[in-house]
XYZ file of N, CA, C and O in Angstrom:
764
model
N 92.656 -20.007 -17.907
C 91.245 -19.691 -18.093
C 91.109 -18.783 -19.314
O 91.899 -17.863 -19.498
N 90.091 -19.036 -20.115
C 89.827 -18.207 -21.285
C 88.742 -17.185 -20.942
O 88.013 -17.342 -19.940
N 88.607 -16.171 -21.784
C 87.544 -15.184 -21.600
C 86.184 -15.874 -21.631
O 85.317 -15.572 -20.809
N 85.990 -16.796 -22.574
C 84.705 -17.488 -22.668
C 84.387 -18.256 -21.380
O 83.260 -18.229 -20.890
N 85.384 -18.938 -20.824
C 85.179 -19.664 -19.558
C 84.842 -18.707 -18.421
O 83.965 -18.983 -17.600
N 85.544 -17.578 -18.383
C 85.264 -16.588 -17.342
C 83.840 -16.049 -17.471
O 83.109 -15.975 -16.475
N 83.448 -15.676 -18.694
C 82.095 -15.147 -18.900
C 81.033 -16.187 -18.571
O 79.998 -15.849 -17.980
N 81.267 -17.447 -18.919
C 80.333 -18.512 -18.530
C 80.193 -18.567 -17.008
O 79.091 -18.721 -16.480
N 81.312 -18.426 -16.313
C 81.326 -18.478 -14.851
C 80.491 -17.345 -14.252
O 79.575 -17.583 -13.462
N 80.807 -16.105 -14.629
C 80.112 -14.963 -14.008
C 78.676 -14.840 -14.505
O 77.786 -14.463 -13.729
N 78.425 -15.151 -15.783
C 77.063 -15.010 -16.305
C 76.121 -16.084 -15.766
O 74.903 -15.937 -15.874
N 76.671 -17.125 -15.165
C 75.824 -18.120 -14.492
C 75.637 -17.757 -13.020
O 74.979 -18.486 -12.283
N 76.220 -16.616 -12.587
C 76.039 -16.140 -11.216
C 76.913 -16.829 -10.190
O 76.709 -16.669 -8.990
N 77.920 -17.585 -10.646
C 78.790 -18.296 -9.712
C 79.748 -17.333 -9.013
O 80.213 -16.353 -9.591
N 80.055 -17.635 -7.784
C 80.926 -16.837 -6.930
C 82.324 -16.711 -7.534
O 82.869 -17.683 -8.074
N 82.890 -15.517 -7.420
C 84.296 -15.290 -7.745
C 85.022 -15.305 -6.403
O 84.938 -14.359 -5.626
N 85.700 -16.403 -6.119
C 86.394 -16.532 -4.836
C 87.698 -15.747 -4.871
O 88.474 -15.856 -5.822
N 87.919 -14.935 -3.821
C 89.158 -14.187 -3.717
C 90.356 -15.125 -3.780
O 90.369 -16.158 -3.117
N 91.343 -14.785 -4.602
C 92.546 -15.587 -4.723
C 92.438 -16.765 -5.676
O 93.425 -17.465 -5.904
N 91.263 -16.992 -6.248
C 91.061 -18.124 -7.158
C 91.587 -17.803 -8.555
O 91.939 -16.662 -8.867
N 91.601 -18.833 -9.410
C 91.976 -18.642 -10.810
C 91.029 -17.653 -11.493
O 91.455 -16.822 -12.298
N 89.750 -17.718 -11.153
C 88.756 -16.804 -11.739
C 89.057 -15.367 -11.310
O 89.017 -14.440 -12.125
N 89.382 -15.183 -10.045
C 89.724 -13.859 -9.504
C 90.971 -13.316 -10.201
O 91.014 -12.138 -10.599
N 91.980 -14.158 -10.361
C 93.214 -13.734 -11.036
C 92.943 -13.344 -12.487
O 93.473 -12.343 -12.979
N 92.097 -14.121 -13.187
C 91.763 -13.797 -14.570
C 91.079 -12.428 -14.634
O 91.392 -11.612 -15.512
N 90.143 -12.186 -13.713
C 89.424 -10.910 -13.691
C 90.408 -9.747 -13.544
O 90.319 -8.754 -14.265
N 91.369 -9.875 -12.630
C 92.345 -8.800 -12.423
C 93.245 -8.598 -13.633
O 93.538 -7.465 -14.007
N 93.649 -9.689 -14.253
C 94.480 -9.586 -15.451
C 93.714 -8.916 -16.590
O 94.235 -8.031 -17.274
N 92.464 -9.316 -16.790
C 91.635 -8.715 -17.843
C 91.383 -7.238 -17.577
O 91.272 -6.443 -18.515
N 91.310 -6.877 -16.314
C 91.115 -5.462 -15.957
C 92.255 -4.596 -16.471
O 92.036 -3.439 -16.841
N 93.461 -5.142 -16.496
C 94.604 -4.359 -16.971
C 94.436 -3.981 -18.438
O 94.761 -2.863 -18.843
N 93.915 -4.889 -19.238
C 93.644 -4.588 -20.643
C 92.607 -3.468 -20.757
O 92.758 -2.532 -21.548
N 91.554 -3.554 -19.958
C 90.519 -2.514 -19.971
C 91.110 -1.170 -19.563
O 90.814 -0.142 -20.192
N 91.933 -1.161 -18.535
C 92.524 0.099 -18.066
C 93.424 0.725 -19.129
O 93.443 1.950 -19.292
N 94.167 -0.115 -19.868
C 95.007 0.423 -20.954
C 94.148 1.084 -22.034
O 94.457 2.174 -22.519
N 93.074 0.406 -22.420
C 92.184 0.954 -23.449
C 91.541 2.247 -22.971
O 91.454 3.221 -23.721
N 91.108 2.266 -21.715
C 90.458 3.467 -21.193
C 91.430 4.624 -21.006
O 91.047 5.787 -21.163
N 92.690 4.337 -20.716
C 93.692 5.403 -20.640
C 93.833 6.078 -21.999
O 93.949 7.304 -22.092
N 93.775 5.271 -23.053
C 93.839 5.819 -24.409
C 92.572 6.627 -24.720
O 92.642 7.715 -25.279
N 91.416 6.089 -24.336
C 90.138 6.769 -24.581
C 90.064 8.097 -23.842
O 89.643 9.112 -24.400
N 90.473 8.103 -22.584
C 90.282 9.270 -21.724
C 91.465 10.227 -21.702
O 91.364 11.315 -21.142
N 92.590 9.844 -22.319
C 93.816 10.619 -22.182
C 93.947 11.826 -23.096
O 94.834 12.657 -22.889
N 93.100 11.932 -24.107
C 93.184 13.041 -25.059
C 91.853 13.126 -25.800
O 91.016 12.233 -25.690
N 91.689 14.203 -26.565
C 90.476 14.310 -27.375
C 90.427 13.148 -28.353
O 91.416 12.798 -28.990
N 89.243 12.553 -28.487
C 88.995 11.500 -29.466
C 87.741 11.855 -30.238
O 86.727 12.266 -29.651
N 87.774 11.694 -31.553
C 86.592 11.921 -32.381
C 85.551 10.865 -32.031
O 85.885 9.807 -31.473
N 84.278 11.099 -32.379
C 83.259 10.084 -32.108
C 83.601 8.717 -32.710
O 83.369 7.688 -32.071
N 84.181 8.695 -33.918
C 84.569 7.421 -34.526
C 85.684 6.745 -33.730
O 85.677 5.524 -33.546
N 86.658 7.531 -33.252
C 87.739 6.970 -32.434
C 87.203 6.433 -31.110
O 87.648 5.371 -30.647
N 86.257 7.147 -30.512
C 85.645 6.679 -29.264
C 84.975 5.334 -29.495
O 85.176 4.380 -28.731
N 84.191 5.224 -30.560
C 83.511 3.951 -30.855
C 84.508 2.825 -31.114
O 84.306 1.683 -30.681
N 85.601 3.124 -31.816
C 86.615 2.097 -32.074
C 87.241 1.617 -30.771
O 87.448 0.407 -30.575
N 87.526 2.527 -29.873
C 88.089 2.139 -28.580
C 87.069 1.384 -27.737
O 87.422 0.433 -27.030
N 85.805 1.773 -27.817
C 84.760 1.028 -27.104
C 84.605 -0.376 -27.673
O 84.364 -1.335 -26.934
N 84.757 -0.513 -28.987
C 84.706 -1.841 -29.608
C 85.858 -2.700 -29.104
O 85.678 -3.890 -28.816
N 87.034 -2.115 -28.971
C 88.178 -2.853 -28.425
C 87.911 -3.230 -26.965
O 88.152 -4.359 -26.549
N 87.376 -2.291 -26.193
C 87.083 -2.526 -24.777
C 86.086 -3.663 -24.598
O 86.283 -4.548 -23.765
N 85.007 -3.649 -25.374
C 83.930 -4.628 -25.195
C 84.176 -5.940 -25.940
O 83.524 -6.939 -25.643
N 85.061 -5.900 -26.945
C 85.306 -7.091 -27.741
C 84.229 -7.348 -28.772
O 84.146 -8.433 -29.340
N 83.394 -6.345 -29.015
C 82.334 -6.479 -30.039
C 82.134 -5.112 -30.691
O 82.416 -4.078 -30.105
N 81.637 -5.141 -31.912
C 81.417 -3.906 -32.667
C 80.384 -3.032 -31.951
O 79.316 -3.506 -31.572
N 80.709 -1.763 -31.770
C 79.780 -0.789 -31.188
C 79.144 -0.024 -32.344
O 79.844 0.488 -33.228
N 77.835 0.050 -32.350
C 77.086 0.661 -33.449
C 77.485 2.124 -33.653
O 77.789 2.845 -32.699
N 77.421 2.550 -34.917
C 77.735 3.936 -35.268
C 76.789 4.922 -34.581
O 77.130 6.086 -34.384
N 75.609 4.454 -34.193
C 74.619 5.326 -33.542
C 74.879 5.529 -32.045
O 74.198 6.309 -31.401
N 75.884 4.843 -31.485
C 76.230 4.977 -30.055
C 77.109 6.202 -29.872
O 78.046 6.429 -30.639
N 76.812 6.987 -28.828
C 77.624 8.146 -28.481
C 78.035 8.053 -27.023
O 77.185 7.863 -26.147
N 79.328 8.187 -26.776
C 79.854 8.228 -25.414
C 80.728 9.465 -25.300
O 81.633 9.669 -26.115
N 80.442 10.306 -24.297
C 81.271 11.467 -24.009
C 82.261 11.095 -22.906
O 81.850 10.865 -21.773
N 83.563 11.027 -23.225
C 84.551 10.722 -22.199
C 84.641 11.866 -21.171
O 84.246 12.986 -21.483
N 85.162 11.603 -19.980
C 85.753 10.326 -19.620
C 84.694 9.262 -19.322
O 83.593 9.571 -18.879
N 85.081 8.028 -19.583
C 84.237 6.864 -19.345
C 85.105 5.814 -18.663
O 86.271 5.652 -19.008
N 84.528 5.104 -17.707
C 85.293 4.129 -16.933
C 84.578 2.782 -16.897
O 83.361 2.726 -16.735
N 85.365 1.729 -17.034
C 84.868 0.357 -16.921
C 86.025 -0.497 -16.429
O 87.137 -0.375 -16.947
N 85.782 -1.341 -15.465
C 86.882 -2.133 -14.914
C 87.109 -3.431 -15.666
O 88.086 -4.121 -15.426
N 86.231 -3.792 -16.616
C 86.377 -5.068 -17.314
C 86.123 -4.910 -18.806
O 86.939 -5.285 -19.618
N 84.950 -4.415 -19.175
C 84.640 -4.104 -20.568
C 84.033 -5.236 -21.371
O 83.136 -5.013 -22.174
N 84.509 -6.438 -21.180
C 84.098 -7.556 -22.040
C 82.726 -8.129 -21.693
O 82.262 -9.053 -22.352
N 82.046 -7.589 -20.675
C 80.698 -8.048 -20.341
C 79.719 -6.870 -20.395
O 78.771 -6.791 -19.618
N 79.987 -5.957 -21.326
C 79.183 -4.754 -21.539
C 78.613 -4.789 -22.950
O 79.358 -4.966 -23.923
N 77.282 -4.622 -23.045
C 76.605 -4.601 -24.346
C 75.831 -3.302 -24.474
O 75.021 -2.973 -23.596
N 76.082 -2.565 -25.556
C 75.417 -1.285 -25.826
C 74.530 -1.424 -27.054
O 75.021 -1.786 -28.129
N 73.244 -1.122 -26.906
C 72.314 -1.189 -28.025
C 72.477 -0.017 -28.981
O 73.288 0.890 -28.766
N 71.689 -0.026 -30.026
C 71.675 1.067 -31.017
C 71.220 2.364 -30.348
O 70.313 2.356 -29.507
N 71.847 3.474 -30.743
C 71.394 4.788 -30.300
C 71.580 5.080 -28.830
O 70.984 6.017 -28.302
N 72.420 4.329 -28.132
C 72.690 4.586 -26.710
C 73.544 5.849 -26.595
O 74.468 6.066 -27.391
N 73.235 6.673 -25.596
C 74.039 7.857 -25.287
C 74.493 7.765 -23.843
O 73.674 7.566 -22.943
N 75.802 7.891 -23.631
C 76.386 7.872 -22.286
C 77.139 9.164 -22.096
O 78.101 9.454 -22.816
N 76.709 9.950 -21.113
C 77.313 11.256 -20.868
C 78.612 11.113 -20.075
O 78.982 10.024 -19.643
N 79.283 12.231 -19.833
C 80.611 12.256 -19.219
C 80.631 11.674 -17.805
O 79.683 11.813 -17.047
N 81.764 11.044 -17.491
C 82.052 10.646 -16.123
C 81.313 9.424 -15.616
O 81.229 9.228 -14.403
N 80.795 8.589 -16.500
C 80.073 7.393 -16.047
C 81.055 6.282 -15.706
O 82.124 6.158 -16.303
N 80.652 5.468 -14.713
C 81.473 4.369 -14.218
C 80.656 3.081 -14.275
O 79.633 2.967 -13.614
N 81.139 2.137 -15.068
C 80.446 0.859 -15.245
C 81.326 -0.271 -14.714
O 82.422 -0.506 -15.218
N 80.831 -0.977 -13.718
C 81.497 -2.178 -13.210
C 80.788 -3.353 -13.879
O 79.837 -3.902 -13.355
N 81.258 -3.704 -15.061
C 80.499 -4.633 -15.903
C 80.921 -6.089 -15.774
O 80.405 -6.932 -16.508
N 81.784 -6.437 -14.850
C 82.232 -7.822 -14.748
C 81.055 -8.794 -14.674
O 81.046 -9.831 -15.316
N 80.022 -8.448 -13.922
C 78.841 -9.294 -13.775
C 77.839 -9.158 -14.901
O 76.834 -9.868 -14.914
N 78.073 -8.251 -15.847
C 77.213 -8.096 -17.020
C 76.336 -6.862 -16.972
O 75.537 -6.696 -16.063
N 76.518 -5.987 -17.950
C 75.657 -4.814 -18.134
C 75.163 -4.833 -19.571
O 75.958 -4.920 -20.511
N 73.834 -4.753 -19.739
C 73.221 -4.642 -21.064
C 72.365 -3.385 -21.070
O 71.510 -3.214 -20.200
N 72.608 -2.507 -22.044
C 71.856 -1.254 -22.171
C 71.118 -1.298 -23.504
O 71.738 -1.428 -24.565
N 69.788 -1.189 -23.433
C 68.941 -1.321 -24.604
C 68.967 -0.125 -25.530
O 69.391 0.978 -25.166
N 68.467 -0.348 -26.730
C 68.418 0.670 -27.776
C 67.789 1.963 -27.272
O 66.772 1.940 -26.567
N 68.399 3.083 -27.659
C 67.823 4.395 -27.410
C 67.904 4.883 -25.980
O 67.318 5.912 -25.648
N 68.642 4.200 -25.117
C 68.714 4.629 -23.714
C 69.745 5.724 -23.524
O 70.756 5.790 -24.228
N 69.475 6.587 -22.545
C 70.327 7.725 -22.220
C 70.826 7.565 -20.788
O 70.017 7.389 -19.864
N 72.143 7.665 -20.608
C 72.741 7.521 -19.284
C 73.335 8.872 -18.906
O 74.270 9.355 -19.552
N 72.795 9.494 -17.861
C 73.221 10.828 -17.430
C 74.624 10.833 -16.856
O 75.116 9.824 -16.342
N 75.246 12.019 -16.917
C 76.637 12.124 -16.481
C 76.805 11.721 -15.016
O 75.928 11.912 -14.197
N 77.966 11.099 -14.766
C 78.308 10.698 -13.412
C 77.569 9.477 -12.900
O 77.658 9.168 -11.709
N 76.847 8.762 -13.753
C 76.100 7.588 -13.284
C 77.029 6.396 -13.085
O 78.058 6.264 -13.748
N 76.634 5.527 -12.153
C 77.420 4.343 -11.803
C 76.534 3.110 -11.877
O 75.461 3.085 -11.270
N 76.978 2.105 -12.626
C 76.278 0.828 -12.718
C 77.215 -0.239 -12.161
O 78.346 -0.378 -12.634
N 76.759 -0.994 -11.147
C 77.610 -1.978 -10.481
C 77.027 -3.376 -10.617
O 75.804 -3.537 -10.623
N 77.908 -4.379 -10.707
C 77.440 -5.747 -10.925
C 78.091 -6.770 -10.003
O 77.903 -7.967 -10.200
N 78.860 -6.333 -9.033
C 79.509 -7.256 -8.100
C 79.220 -6.841 -6.669
O 79.344 -5.668 -6.324
N 78.853 -7.819 -5.838
C 78.716 -7.623 -4.394
C 79.822 -8.403 -3.704
O 80.104 -9.544 -4.073
N 80.431 -7.802 -2.691
C 81.421 -8.509 -1.871
C 80.705 -9.295 -0.781
O 79.596 -8.943 -0.374
N 81.367 -10.336 -0.294
C 80.819 -11.148 0.796
C 80.699 -10.310 2.064
O 81.532 -9.449 2.335
N 79.663 -10.554 2.836
C 79.479 -9.843 4.109
C 80.439 -10.344 5.184
O 80.858 -9.580 6.042
N 80.797 -11.626 5.130
C 81.711 -12.209 6.105
C 83.092 -11.585 5.913
O 83.708 -11.743 4.853
N 83.621 -10.880 6.927
C 84.930 -10.238 6.766
C 86.040 -11.208 6.358
O 86.951 -10.821 5.632
N 85.952 -12.457 6.775
C 86.970 -13.445 6.422
C 86.895 -13.820 4.940
O 87.857 -14.357 4.386
N 85.763 -13.546 4.292
C 85.556 -13.874 2.880
C 85.304 -12.609 2.042
O 84.775 -12.689 0.946
N 85.658 -11.445 2.543
C 85.324 -10.175 1.894
C 85.836 -10.064 0.465
O 85.259 -9.360 -0.354
N 86.917 -10.770 0.130
C 87.450 -10.706 -1.235
C 86.585 -11.494 -2.227
O 86.732 -11.331 -3.436
N 85.681 -12.349 -1.715
C 84.769 -13.079 -2.600
C 83.744 -12.116 -3.187
O 83.304 -11.182 -2.504
N 83.374 -12.350 -4.444
C 82.411 -11.483 -5.109
C 81.323 -12.300 -5.771
O 81.600 -13.337 -6.376
N 80.098 -11.789 -5.675
C 78.951 -12.434 -6.295
C 78.486 -11.575 -7.468
O 78.043 -10.440 -7.278
N 78.585 -12.097 -8.694
C 78.154 -11.316 -9.858
C 76.640 -11.355 -10.042
O 76.006 -12.375 -9.815
N 76.086 -10.207 -10.406
C 74.656 -10.078 -10.714
C 74.504 -9.013 -11.787
O 74.910 -7.871 -11.583
N 73.907 -9.335 -12.929
C 73.861 -8.387 -14.035
C 72.912 -7.208 -13.788
O 71.971 -7.299 -13.000
N 73.195 -6.139 -14.494
C 72.302 -4.977 -14.575
C 71.768 -4.927 -15.995
O 72.544 -5.004 -16.957
N 70.445 -4.808 -16.112
C 69.807 -4.725 -17.420
C 69.020 -3.429 -17.502
O 68.137 -3.186 -16.677
N 69.366 -2.613 -18.483
C 68.671 -1.352 -18.754
C 67.898 -1.573 -20.053
O 68.493 -1.888 -21.085
N 66.586 -1.415 -20.000
C 65.741 -1.663 -21.163
C 65.938 -0.641 -22.271
O 66.865 0.180 -22.250
N 65.029 -0.669 -23.230
C 65.053 0.276 -24.353
C 64.466 1.621 -23.921
O 63.521 1.678 -23.134
N 65.020 2.692 -24.464
C 64.508 4.053 -24.270
C 64.377 4.443 -22.804
O 63.457 5.150 -22.412
N 65.325 3.986 -21.998
C 65.391 4.354 -20.585
C 66.211 5.630 -20.473
O 67.146 5.856 -21.233
N 65.861 6.470 -19.504
C 66.640 7.677 -19.223
C 67.058 7.644 -17.769
O 66.214 7.665 -16.877
N 68.388 7.543 -17.543
C 68.928 7.687 -16.198
C 69.411 9.120 -16.069
O 70.249 9.563 -16.847
N 68.901 9.846 -15.082
C 69.356 11.214 -14.837
C 70.801 11.221 -14.353
O 71.434 10.181 -14.171
N 71.312 12.415 -14.079
C 72.693 12.560 -13.627
C 72.904 11.873 -12.285
O 72.028 11.878 -11.418
N 74.074 11.280 -12.124
C 74.526 10.700 -10.855
C 73.608 9.626 -10.299
O 73.453 9.507 -9.080
N 73.023 8.827 -11.158
C 72.216 7.685 -10.729
C 73.166 6.527 -10.427
O 74.150 6.320 -11.134
N 72.867 5.776 -9.378
C 73.587 4.553 -9.064
C 72.621 3.382 -9.185
O 71.516 3.428 -8.639
N 73.041 2.352 -9.914
C 72.256 1.129 -10.065
C 73.088 -0.008 -9.478
O 74.237 -0.206 -9.876
N 72.503 -0.738 -8.520
C 73.240 -1.799 -7.827
C 73.074 -3.140 -8.539
O 72.202 -3.291 -9.403
N 73.895 -4.133 -8.176
C 73.855 -5.428 -8.845
C 72.472 -6.074 -8.842
O 71.736 -6.009 -7.858
N 72.150 -6.701 -9.992
C 70.934 -7.489 -10.117
C 69.689 -6.728 -10.499
O 68.621 -7.320 -10.618
N 69.790 -5.430 -10.743
C 68.614 -4.603 -11.041
C 68.309 -4.620 -12.535
O 69.206 -4.548 -13.371
N 67.013 -4.679 -12.837
C 66.512 -4.515 -14.205
C 65.621 -3.285 -14.234
O 64.735 -3.137 -13.390
N 65.868 -2.407 -15.199
C 65.045 -1.211 -15.399
C 64.300 -1.404 -16.712
O 64.916 -1.587 -17.763
N 62.966 -1.382 -16.638
C 62.126 -1.693 -17.788
C 62.136 -0.627 -18.863
O 62.490 0.533 -18.631
N 61.704 -1.020 -20.060
C 61.641 -0.130 -21.224
C 60.896 1.154 -20.885
O 59.847 1.131 -20.227
N 61.438 2.275 -21.347
C 60.757 3.556 -21.222
C 60.795 4.179 -19.846
O 60.257 5.271 -19.654
N 61.428 3.552 -18.874
C 61.472 4.103 -17.513
C 62.384 5.321 -17.451
O 63.306 5.483 -18.259
N 62.128 6.170 -16.461
C 62.944 7.350 -16.187
C 63.383 7.271 -14.728
O 62.553 7.046 -13.842
N 64.684 7.471 -14.494
C 65.225 7.442 -13.145
C 65.735 8.845 -12.822
O 66.589 9.378 -13.528
N 65.191 9.451 -11.756
C 65.539 10.818 -11.376
C 66.991 10.961 -10.954
O 67.599 10.032 -10.410
N 67.551 12.143 -11.175
C 68.937 12.442 -10.834
C 69.220 12.102 -9.378
O 68.411 12.355 -8.490
N 70.383 11.498 -9.147
C 70.825 11.192 -7.799
C 70.204 9.964 -7.171
O 70.529 9.616 -6.038
N 69.336 9.276 -7.875
C 68.663 8.100 -7.319
C 69.647 6.949 -7.132
O 70.627 6.825 -7.859
N 69.342 6.111 -6.146
C 70.068 4.858 -5.935
C 69.056 3.745 -6.158
O 68.136 3.561 -5.355
N 69.217 3.030 -7.269
C 68.240 2.026 -7.678
C 68.663 0.679 -7.106
O 69.650 0.089 -7.529
N 67.877 0.187 -6.132
C 68.194 -1.057 -5.434
C 67.225 -2.184 -5.777
O 67.445 -3.319 -5.372
N 66.150 -1.859 -6.499
C 65.142 -2.846 -6.891
C 64.759 -2.612 -8.338
O 64.895 -1.505 -8.861
N 64.199 -3.638 -8.969
C 63.750 -3.512 -10.351
C 62.748 -2.374 -10.490
O 61.960 -2.112 -9.572
N 62.792 -1.706 -11.641
C 61.876 -0.612 -11.949
C 61.039 -1.048 -13.156
O 61.594 -1.424 -14.194
N 59.701 -1.016 -13.026
C 58.866 -1.458 -14.146
C 58.958 -0.518 -15.341
O 59.305 0.661 -15.227
N 58.600 -1.051 -16.492
C 58.566 -0.260 -17.727
C 57.648 0.943 -17.564
O 56.687 0.912 -16.779
N 57.978 2.010 -18.284
C 57.119 3.201 -18.393
C 56.765 3.802 -17.041
O 55.645 4.276 -16.833
N 57.731 3.799 -16.113
C 57.500 4.417 -14.808
C 58.651 5.361 -14.485
O 59.735 5.264 -15.047
N 58.380 6.286 -13.558
C 59.388 7.222 -13.071
C 59.749 6.800 -11.655
O 58.857 6.616 -10.815
N 61.046 6.649 -11.394
C 61.525 6.305 -10.055
C 62.542 7.355 -9.632
O 63.302 7.873 -10.447
N 62.547 7.674 -8.332
C 63.474 8.671 -7.810
C 63.717 8.400 -6.333
O 62.949 7.693 -5.685
N 64.786 8.986 -5.809
C 65.055 8.924 -4.380
C 66.152 7.947 -4.010
O 66.743 7.279 -4.834
N 66.423 7.927 -2.687
C 67.447 7.052 -2.114
C 66.831 6.328 -0.930
O 66.568 6.962 0.086
N 66.516 5.055 -1.045
C 66.581 4.282 -2.285
C 65.464 4.686 -3.237
O 64.425 5.210 -2.793
N 65.665 4.439 -4.509
C 64.672 4.830 -5.511
C 63.377 4.064 -5.307
O 63.374 2.897 -4.953
N 62.282 4.769 -5.532
C 60.965 4.121 -5.524
C 60.167 4.702 -6.678
O 60.387 5.848 -7.105
N 59.240 3.914 -7.184
C 58.399 4.374 -8.288
C 57.467 5.445 -7.754
O 56.793 5.248 -6.736
N 57.445 6.605 -8.441
C 56.597 7.714 -7.987
C 55.407 7.965 -8.899
O 54.429 8.548 -8.459
N 55.501 7.502 -10.145
C 54.365 7.672 -11.057
C 54.685 7.031 -12.387
O 55.837 6.713 -12.670
N 53.663 6.841 -13.238
C 53.945 6.370 -14.606
C 54.514 7.531 -15.424
O 54.327 8.705 -15.089
N 55.198 7.206 -16.501
C 55.724 8.254 -17.383
C 54.620 8.949 -18.149
O 54.797 10.085 -18.600
N 53.503 8.267 -18.321
C 52.440 8.806 -19.147
C 52.562 8.411 -20.604
O 51.725 8.759 -21.429
N 53.624 7.674 -20.919
C 53.862 7.209 -22.279
C 54.045 5.702 -22.229
O 54.652 5.183 -21.300
N 53.577 5.013 -23.213
C 53.866 3.588 -23.335
C 54.383 3.346 -24.738
O 53.990 4.045 -25.677
N 55.248 2.398 -24.838
C 55.880 2.281 -26.108
C 55.871 1.000 -26.759
O 56.396 0.681 -27.683
């Protein structure tokens, strides 16, 4: 299986069956990501070195305007897209196998977790995984320790309060908070 075939599989939302060729490819690719992240997180890295390692992790050029404060964690890397001017604070964990796209100018607070895979509910099939992408719009601000679950889209300009667990889509230009997160008011700004 090639990376392109794997990405076609998960980006179409097809099941990753435990023990399958697709599952094996995912685990093998994870080892490459873990090696890159060990290098990223193992010592001080200049902003340029961080971006170079992120480019290796994602398989695409990361813009000079992107800032990531290590440590940073990703179990796959090759299905992660970072827009211009994205800032990711320390200790974030991205499970990007199912696809994570972060729009221009978005800020991700420290300790935030973005997940894109759900395991099967049937205990006999628990190793099966269903990929669902996470999409973060432009100029979004996730507070510290926000968790975003598979399949969620957060609209442009939205703000997510610290500690929130986002289980449903959040409209543009709104503030959401809580567990589970719910929209509490508009931001007062439209962009």
